[in-house]
């Protein structure tokens, strides 16, 4: 699993979604949470650096000091047992929307399918706090796989690491599209009925290979 996390970080860097030490990622495997460490530049991150937490006790049992956002990751896993991975990034266009505290409208089909519709904004709370984690959970309870954190960045989740990574990429793509659509005078958002139909199809069928 540690090797998969290193590869996931490389993927996020390649896509331009993370830089330096900003952002974090975790995977739940049974009763263990594998999470990126705090303050380690990703270009020198090694497998032995990956932090491991005991899910039940929340104690640090292996690796370097865990990410300062560990509460965010733990609260997601506590509230959504089906979720196996959490990704947090500060990607550019999504961060613009988070600074505006404005949801990302659903203009495109892959956003409807993979995220579940409009990308909501969690109320601002200080980074690394339980308050921030609880606000994020409130928005995930809307049934989406991606949210914005006000004045901060994004969080994506998935039933696998691959799904959470794809969701992070789709959030940034969606924000980029929405930014340009609105710059050009506005577009036509997908209807809630169509979003629901596509999301249900994705969950039931397409996503099984992810």
PDB file of C-alpha atoms in Angstrom:
ATOM      1  CA  UNK A   1       0.000   0.000   0.000  1.00  0.00           C
ATOM      2  CA  UNK A   2       2.852   2.425   0.762  1.00  0.00           C
ATOM      3  CA  UNK A   3       4.104   2.020  -2.795  1.00  0.00           C
ATOM      4  CA  UNK A   4       0.621   2.771  -4.157  1.00  0.00           C
ATOM      5  CA  UNK A   5       0.532   5.987  -2.133  1.00  0.00           C
ATOM      6  CA  UNK A   6       3.887   7.087  -3.545  1.00  0.00           C
ATOM      7  CA  UNK A   7       2.590   6.415  -7.067  1.00  0.00           C
ATOM      8  CA  UNK A   8      -0.610   8.349  -6.261  1.00  0.00           C
ATOM      9  CA  UNK A   9       1.434  11.357  -5.122  1.00  0.00           C
ATOM     10  CA  UNK A  10       3.448  11.177  -8.350  1.00  0.00           C
ATOM     11  CA  UNK A  11       0.168  11.099 -10.311  1.00  0.00           C
ATOM     12  CA  UNK A  12      -1.163  14.191  -8.498  1.00  0.00           C
ATOM     13  CA  UNK A  13       2.119  16.035  -9.080  1.00  0.00           C
ATOM     14  CA  UNK A  14       2.117  15.099 -12.762  1.00  0.00           C
ATOM     15  CA  UNK A  15      -1.421  16.448 -13.107  1.00  0.00           C
ATOM     16  CA  UNK A  16      -0.386  19.679 -11.369  1.00  0.00           C
ATOM     17  CA  UNK A  17      -2.812  19.166  -8.480  1.00  0.00           C
ATOM     18  CA  UNK A  18      -0.234  19.328  -5.663  1.00  0.00           C
ATOM     19  CA  UNK A  19       3.064  21.133  -5.130  1.00  0.00           C
ATOM     20  CA  UNK A  20       5.711  21.054  -2.397  1.00  0.00           C
ATOM     21  CA  UNK A  21       4.154  19.746   0.810  1.00  0.00           C
ATOM     22  CA  UNK A  22       0.668  21.140   0.207  1.00  0.00           C
ATOM     23  CA  UNK A  23      -2.139  18.607   0.163  1.00  0.00           C
ATOM     24  CA  UNK A  24      -2.424  15.116   1.600  1.00  0.00           C
ATOM     25  CA  UNK A  25      -3.761  11.665   0.852  1.00  0.00           C
ATOM     26  CA  UNK A  26      -4.858   8.604   2.796  1.00  0.00           C
ATOM     27  CA  UNK A  27      -6.081   5.061   2.242  1.00  0.00           C
ATOM     28  CA  UNK A  28      -7.969   2.850   4.660  1.00  0.00           C
ATOM     29  CA  UNK A  29      -7.030  -0.826   4.694  1.00  0.00           C
ATOM     30  CA  UNK A  30      -9.057  -2.773   7.252  1.00  0.00           C
ATOM     31  CA  UNK A  31      -8.221  -1.198  10.636  1.00  0.00           C
ATOM     32  CA  UNK A  32      -5.269   0.872   9.439  1.00  0.00           C
ATOM     33  CA  UNK A  33      -5.125   4.328   7.880  1.00  0.00           C
ATOM     34  CA  UNK A  34      -2.110   4.961   5.621  1.00  0.00           C
ATOM     35  CA  UNK A  35      -1.611   8.724   5.367  1.00  0.00           C
ATOM     36  CA  UNK A  36       1.029  11.075   3.986  1.00  0.00           C
ATOM     37  CA  UNK A  37       3.289  12.620   6.634  1.00  0.00           C
ATOM     38  CA  UNK A  38       3.410  16.235   7.730  1.00  0.00           C
ATOM     39  CA  UNK A  39       5.935  18.617   6.202  1.00  0.00           C
ATOM     40  CA  UNK A  40       7.814  16.237   3.909  1.00  0.00           C
ATOM     41  CA  UNK A  41       8.320  17.530   0.325  1.00  0.00           C
ATOM     42  CA  UNK A  42       6.684  15.058  -2.009  1.00  0.00           C
ATOM     43  CA  UNK A  43       9.666  14.878  -4.351  1.00  0.00           C
ATOM     44  CA  UNK A  44      11.713  13.192  -1.607  1.00  0.00           C
ATOM     45  CA  UNK A  45       8.924  11.170   0.022  1.00  0.00           C
ATOM     46  CA  UNK A  46       9.865   7.525   0.689  1.00  0.00           C
ATOM     47  CA  UNK A  47       7.712   4.520   1.497  1.00  0.00           C
ATOM     48  CA  UNK A  48       9.089   4.329   5.043  1.00  0.00           C
ATOM     49  CA  UNK A  49       7.922   7.918   5.620  1.00  0.00           C
ATOM     50  CA  UNK A  50       4.243   7.029   5.145  1.00  0.00           C
ATOM     51  CA  UNK A  51       2.404   7.305   8.443  1.00  0.00           C
ATOM     52  CA  UNK A  52       0.082   4.583   9.702  1.00  0.00           C
ATOM     53  CA  UNK A  53      -2.735   5.182  12.187  1.00  0.00           C
ATOM     54  CA  UNK A  54      -4.858   2.662  14.049  1.00  0.00           C
ATOM     55  CA  UNK A  55      -8.407   3.441  12.904  1.00  0.00           C
ATOM     56  CA  UNK A  56     -10.095   2.479  16.182  1.00  0.00           C
ATOM     57  CA  UNK A  57      -7.738   4.233  18.614  1.00  0.00           C
ATOM     58  CA  UNK A  58      -6.512   6.932  16.172  1.00  0.00           C
ATOM     59  CA  UNK A  59      -2.995   6.329  17.506  1.00  0.00           C
ATOM     60  CA  UNK A  60       0.087   6.794  15.347  1.00  0.00           C
ATOM     61  CA  UNK A  61       1.723   3.371  15.052  1.00  0.00           C
ATOM     62  CA  UNK A  62       4.288   3.656  12.237  1.00  0.00           C
ATOM     63  CA  UNK A  63       6.171   6.096  10.003  1.00  0.00           C
ATOM     64  CA  UNK A  64       6.625   9.844  10.346  1.00  0.00           C
ATOM     65  CA  UNK A  65       4.229  12.280  12.014  1.00  0.00           C
ATOM     66  CA  UNK A  66       0.895  12.129  10.126  1.00  0.00           C
ATOM     67  CA  UNK A  67      -0.566  14.993   8.111  1.00  0.00           C
ATOM     68  CA  UNK A  68      -1.956  17.903  10.115  1.00  0.00           C
ATOM     69  CA  UNK A  69      -5.288  17.182   8.395  1.00  0.00           C
ATOM     70  CA  UNK A  70      -5.583  13.683   9.877  1.00  0.00           C
ATOM     71  CA  UNK A  71      -8.873  14.642  11.609  1.00  0.00           C
ATOM     72  CA  UNK A  72     -10.417  15.337   8.206  1.00  0.00           C
ATOM     73  CA  UNK A  73      -9.448  11.905   6.922  1.00  0.00           C
ATOM     74  CA  UNK A  74     -10.543  10.078  10.060  1.00  0.00           C
ATOM     75  CA  UNK A  75     -13.963  11.761  10.184  1.00  0.00           C
ATOM     76  CA  UNK A  76     -14.652  10.816   6.565  1.00  0.00           C
ATOM     77  CA  UNK A  77     -13.838   7.160   7.248  1.00  0.00           C
ATOM     78  CA  UNK A  78     -15.933   7.156  10.428  1.00  0.00           C
ATOM     79  CA  UNK A  79     -18.993   8.515   8.640  1.00  0.00           C
ATOM     80  CA  UNK A  80     -18.708   6.678   5.312  1.00  0.00           C
ATOM     81  CA  UNK A  81     -17.632   3.041   5.781  1.00  0.00           C
ATOM     82  CA  UNK A  82     -17.687   2.394   2.028  1.00  0.00           C
ATOM     83  CA  UNK A  83     -15.014   5.043   1.421  1.00  0.00           C
ATOM     84  CA  UNK A  84     -11.457   3.714   1.212  1.00  0.00           C
ATOM     85  CA  UNK A  85      -9.446   6.777   0.109  1.00  0.00           C
ATOM     86  CA  UNK A  86      -9.358  10.535   0.741  1.00  0.00           C
ATOM     87  CA  UNK A  87      -7.432  13.102  -1.324  1.00  0.00           C
ATOM     88  CA  UNK A  88      -6.919  16.750  -0.348  1.00  0.00           C
ATOM     89  CA  UNK A  89      -5.340  19.226  -2.783  1.00  0.00           C
ATOM     90  CA  UNK A  90      -5.031  22.974  -3.344  1.00  0.00           C
ATOM     91  CA  UNK A  91      -5.473  22.875  -7.123  1.00  0.00           C
ATOM     92  CA  UNK A  92      -5.710  26.237  -8.897  1.00  0.00           C
ATOM     93  CA  UNK A  93      -9.210  26.670 -10.340  1.00  0.00           C
ATOM     94  CA  UNK A  94     -10.923  24.779  -7.552  1.00  0.00           C
ATOM     95  CA  UNK A  95      -9.112  27.004  -5.050  1.00  0.00           C
ATOM     96  CA  UNK A  96     -10.439  30.059  -6.892  1.00  0.00           C
ATOM     97  CA  UNK A  97     -13.981  28.818  -6.320  1.00  0.00           C
ATOM     98  CA  UNK A  98     -13.143  27.991  -2.697  1.00  0.00           C
ATOM     99  CA  UNK A  99     -11.900  31.567  -2.193  1.00  0.00           C
ATOM    100  CA  UNK A 100     -15.139  32.866  -3.716  1.00  0.00           C
ATOM    101  CA  UNK A 101     -16.992  30.411  -1.453  1.00  0.00           C
ATOM    102  CA  UNK A 102     -18.997  29.534  -4.529  1.00  0.00           C
ATOM    103  CA  UNK A 103     -20.093  25.996  -5.522  1.00  0.00           C
ATOM    104  CA  UNK A 104     -18.910  24.682  -8.877  1.00  0.00           C
ATOM    105  CA  UNK A 105     -21.986  24.313 -11.134  1.00  0.00           C
ATOM    106  CA  UNK A 106     -22.448  21.027 -12.965  1.00  0.00           C
ATOM    107  CA  UNK A 107     -21.947  21.770 -16.644  1.00  0.00           C
ATOM    108  CA  UNK A 108     -20.347  18.497 -17.755  1.00  0.00           C
ATOM    109  CA  UNK A 109     -21.303  14.848 -17.678  1.00  0.00           C
ATOM    110  CA  UNK A 110     -18.188  13.436 -16.020  1.00  0.00           C
ATOM    111  CA  UNK A 111     -18.760  15.811 -13.104  1.00  0.00           C
ATOM    112  CA  UNK A 112     -22.321  14.511 -12.809  1.00  0.00           C
ATOM    113  CA  UNK A 113     -21.181  10.892 -12.940  1.00  0.00           C
ATOM    114  CA  UNK A 114     -18.041  10.905 -10.798  1.00  0.00           C
ATOM    115  CA  UNK A 115     -18.700  13.757  -8.360  1.00  0.00           C
ATOM    116  CA  UNK A 116     -22.488  13.548  -8.234  1.00  0.00           C
ATOM    117  CA  UNK A 117     -23.441  17.052  -9.372  1.00  0.00           C
ATOM    118  CA  UNK A 118     -22.640  20.548  -8.154  1.00  0.00           C
ATOM    119  CA  UNK A 119     -19.497  20.703  -6.000  1.00  0.00           C
ATOM    120  CA  UNK A 120     -20.536  22.277  -2.675  1.00  0.00           C
ATOM    121  CA  UNK A 121     -18.471  24.490  -0.358  1.00  0.00           C
ATOM    122  CA  UNK A 122     -17.857  23.560   3.277  1.00  0.00           C
ATOM    123  CA  UNK A 123     -18.026  26.475   5.709  1.00  0.00           C
ATOM    124  CA  UNK A 124     -14.658  28.022   6.569  1.00  0.00           C
ATOM    125  CA  UNK A 125     -12.860  26.606   9.583  1.00  0.00           C
ATOM    126  CA  UNK A 126      -9.188  26.747  10.513  1.00  0.00           C
ATOM    127  CA  UNK A 127      -6.996  24.088   8.845  1.00  0.00           C
ATOM    128  CA  UNK A 128      -6.226  20.925  10.762  1.00  0.00           C
ATOM    129  CA  UNK A 129      -9.157  21.311  13.150  1.00  0.00           C
ATOM    130  CA  UNK A 130     -11.960  18.940  14.029  1.00  0.00           C
ATOM    131  CA  UNK A 131     -14.381  21.752  13.136  1.00  0.00           C
ATOM    132  CA  UNK A 132     -13.065  21.699   9.563  1.00  0.00           C
ATOM    133  CA  UNK A 133     -13.441  17.921   9.414  1.00  0.00           C
ATOM    134  CA  UNK A 134     -17.036  18.067  10.639  1.00  0.00           C
ATOM    135  CA  UNK A 135     -17.967  20.768   8.124  1.00  0.00           C
ATOM    136  CA  UNK A 136     -16.517  18.620   5.334  1.00  0.00           C
ATOM    137  CA  UNK A 137     -18.534  15.606   6.469  1.00  0.00           C
ATOM    138  CA  UNK A 138     -21.739  17.690   6.353  1.00  0.00           C
ATOM    139  CA  UNK A 139     -21.174  18.376   2.652  1.00  0.00           C
ATOM    140  CA  UNK A 140     -20.228  14.797   1.824  1.00  0.00           C
ATOM    141  CA  UNK A 141     -23.556  13.731   3.314  1.00  0.00           C
ATOM    142  CA  UNK A 142     -25.150  15.371   0.252  1.00  0.00           C
ATOM    143  CA  UNK A 143     -23.960  12.276  -1.636  1.00  0.00           C
ATOM    144  CA  UNK A 144     -21.093  13.841  -3.590  1.00  0.00           C
ATOM    145  CA  UNK A 145     -17.540  12.531  -3.958  1.00  0.00           C
ATOM    146  CA  UNK A 146     -15.954  15.980  -4.037  1.00  0.00           C
ATOM    147  CA  UNK A 147     -16.236  19.213  -2.072  1.00  0.00           C
ATOM    148  CA  UNK A 148     -14.530  22.588  -1.711  1.00  0.00           C
ATOM    149  CA  UNK A 149     -13.149  23.805   1.606  1.00  0.00           C
ATOM    150  CA  UNK A 150     -13.771  27.566   1.824  1.00  0.00           C
ATOM    151  CA  UNK A 151     -10.558  29.580   1.278  1.00  0.00           C
ATOM    152  CA  UNK A 152      -8.548  26.376   1.333  1.00  0.00           C
ATOM    153  CA  UNK A 153      -8.840  23.749  -1.410  1.00  0.00           C
ATOM    154  CA  UNK A 154     -10.654  20.534  -2.239  1.00  0.00           C
ATOM    155  CA  UNK A 155     -11.338  17.081  -0.830  1.00  0.00           C
ATOM    156  CA  UNK A 156     -12.246  14.086  -2.950  1.00  0.00           C
ATOM    157  CA  UNK A 157     -13.202  10.616  -1.778  1.00  0.00           C
ATOM    158  CA  UNK A 158     -13.595   7.218  -3.374  1.00  0.00           C
ATOM    159  CA  UNK A 159     -14.364   3.574  -2.816  1.00  0.00           C
ATOM    160  CA  UNK A 160     -10.829   2.982  -4.068  1.00  0.00           C
ATOM    161  CA  UNK A 161      -7.678   5.084  -4.290  1.00  0.00           C
ATOM    162  CA  UNK A 162      -8.043   5.262  -8.050  1.00  0.00           C
ATOM    163  CA  UNK A 163     -11.596   6.606  -7.766  1.00  0.00           C
ATOM    164  CA  UNK A 164     -10.541   9.296  -5.269  1.00  0.00           C
ATOM    165  CA  UNK A 165      -7.679  10.370  -7.566  1.00  0.00           C
ATOM    166  CA  UNK A 166      -9.984  10.586 -10.579  1.00  0.00           C
ATOM    167  CA  UNK A 167     -12.476  12.599  -8.518  1.00  0.00           C
ATOM    168  CA  UNK A 168      -9.723  15.083  -7.549  1.00  0.00           C
ATOM    169  CA  UNK A 169      -8.813  15.502 -11.202  1.00  0.00           C
ATOM    170  CA  UNK A 170     -12.452  15.952 -12.239  1.00  0.00           C
ATOM    171  CA  UNK A 171     -12.996  18.604  -9.547  1.00  0.00           C
ATOM    172  CA  UNK A 172     -10.170  20.724 -10.971  1.00  0.00           C
ATOM    173  CA  UNK A 173     -11.307  20.135 -14.559  1.00  0.00           C
ATOM    174  CA  UNK A 174     -14.878  21.083 -13.628  1.00  0.00           C
ATOM    175  CA  UNK A 175     -13.770  24.269 -11.877  1.00  0.00           C
ATOM    176  CA  UNK A 176     -11.638  25.222 -14.878  1.00  0.00           C
ATOM    177  CA  UNK A 177     -14.578  24.673 -17.240  1.00  0.00           C
ATOM    178  CA  UNK A 178     -17.009  26.558 -14.987  1.00  0.00           C
ATOM    179  CA  UNK A 179     -14.581  29.482 -14.656  1.00  0.00           C
ATOM    180  CA  UNK A 180     -14.274  29.833 -18.420  1.00  0.00           C
ATOM    181  CA  UNK A 181     -17.969  29.217 -19.117  1.00  0.00           C
ATOM    182  CA  UNK A 182     -18.932  31.974 -16.706  1.00  0.00           C
ATOM    183  CA  UNK A 183     -16.221  34.257 -18.092  1.00  0.00           C
ATOM    184  CA  UNK A 184     -17.862  33.844 -21.515  1.00  0.00           C
ATOM    185  CA  UNK A 185     -21.308  34.794 -20.263  1.00  0.00           C
ATOM    186  CA  UNK A 186     -22.613  31.606 -18.714  1.00  0.00           C
ATOM    187  CA  UNK A 187     -23.610  28.172 -19.959  1.00  0.00           C
ATOM    188  CA  UNK A 188     -26.349  25.605 -19.595  1.00  0.00           C
ATOM    189  CA  UNK A 189     -26.160  23.550 -16.417  1.00  0.00           C
ATOM    190  CA  UNK A 190     -27.266  19.933 -16.453  1.00  0.00           C
ATOM    191  CA  UNK A 191     -30.681  19.331 -14.918  1.00  0.00           C
ATOM    192  CA  UNK A 192     -30.957  17.648 -11.517  1.00  0.00           C
ATOM    193  CA  UNK A 193     -32.921  14.840 -13.175  1.00  0.00           C
ATOM    194  CA  UNK A 194     -30.175  14.167 -15.711  1.00  0.00           C
ATOM    195  CA  UNK A 195     -27.467  14.421 -13.035  1.00  0.00           C
ATOM    196  CA  UNK A 196     -29.254  11.850 -10.888  1.00  0.00           C
ATOM    197  CA  UNK A 197     -29.696   9.463 -13.840  1.00  0.00           C
ATOM    198  CA  UNK A 198     -26.009   9.666 -14.811  1.00  0.00           C
ATOM    199  CA  UNK A 199     -24.797   9.370 -11.225  1.00  0.00           C
ATOM    200  CA  UNK A 200     -26.894   6.275 -10.604  1.00  0.00           C
ATOM    201  CA  UNK A 201     -25.626   4.683 -13.815  1.00  0.00           C
ATOM    202  CA  UNK A 202     -22.025   5.422 -12.835  1.00  0.00           C
ATOM    203  CA  UNK A 203     -22.409   3.981  -9.328  1.00  0.00           C
ATOM    204  CA  UNK A 204     -24.210   0.871 -10.591  1.00  0.00           C
ATOM    205  CA  UNK A 205     -22.156   0.124 -13.671  1.00  0.00           C
ATOM    206  CA  UNK A 206     -19.252   2.222 -14.988  1.00  0.00           C
ATOM    207  CA  UNK A 207     -17.488   2.605 -11.648  1.00  0.00           C
ATOM    208  CA  UNK A 208     -17.070  -1.138 -11.117  1.00  0.00           C
ATOM    209  CA  UNK A 209     -13.842  -1.087 -13.109  1.00  0.00           C
ATOM    210  CA  UNK A 210     -12.333   1.706 -11.012  1.00  0.00           C
TER     211      UNK A 210
END
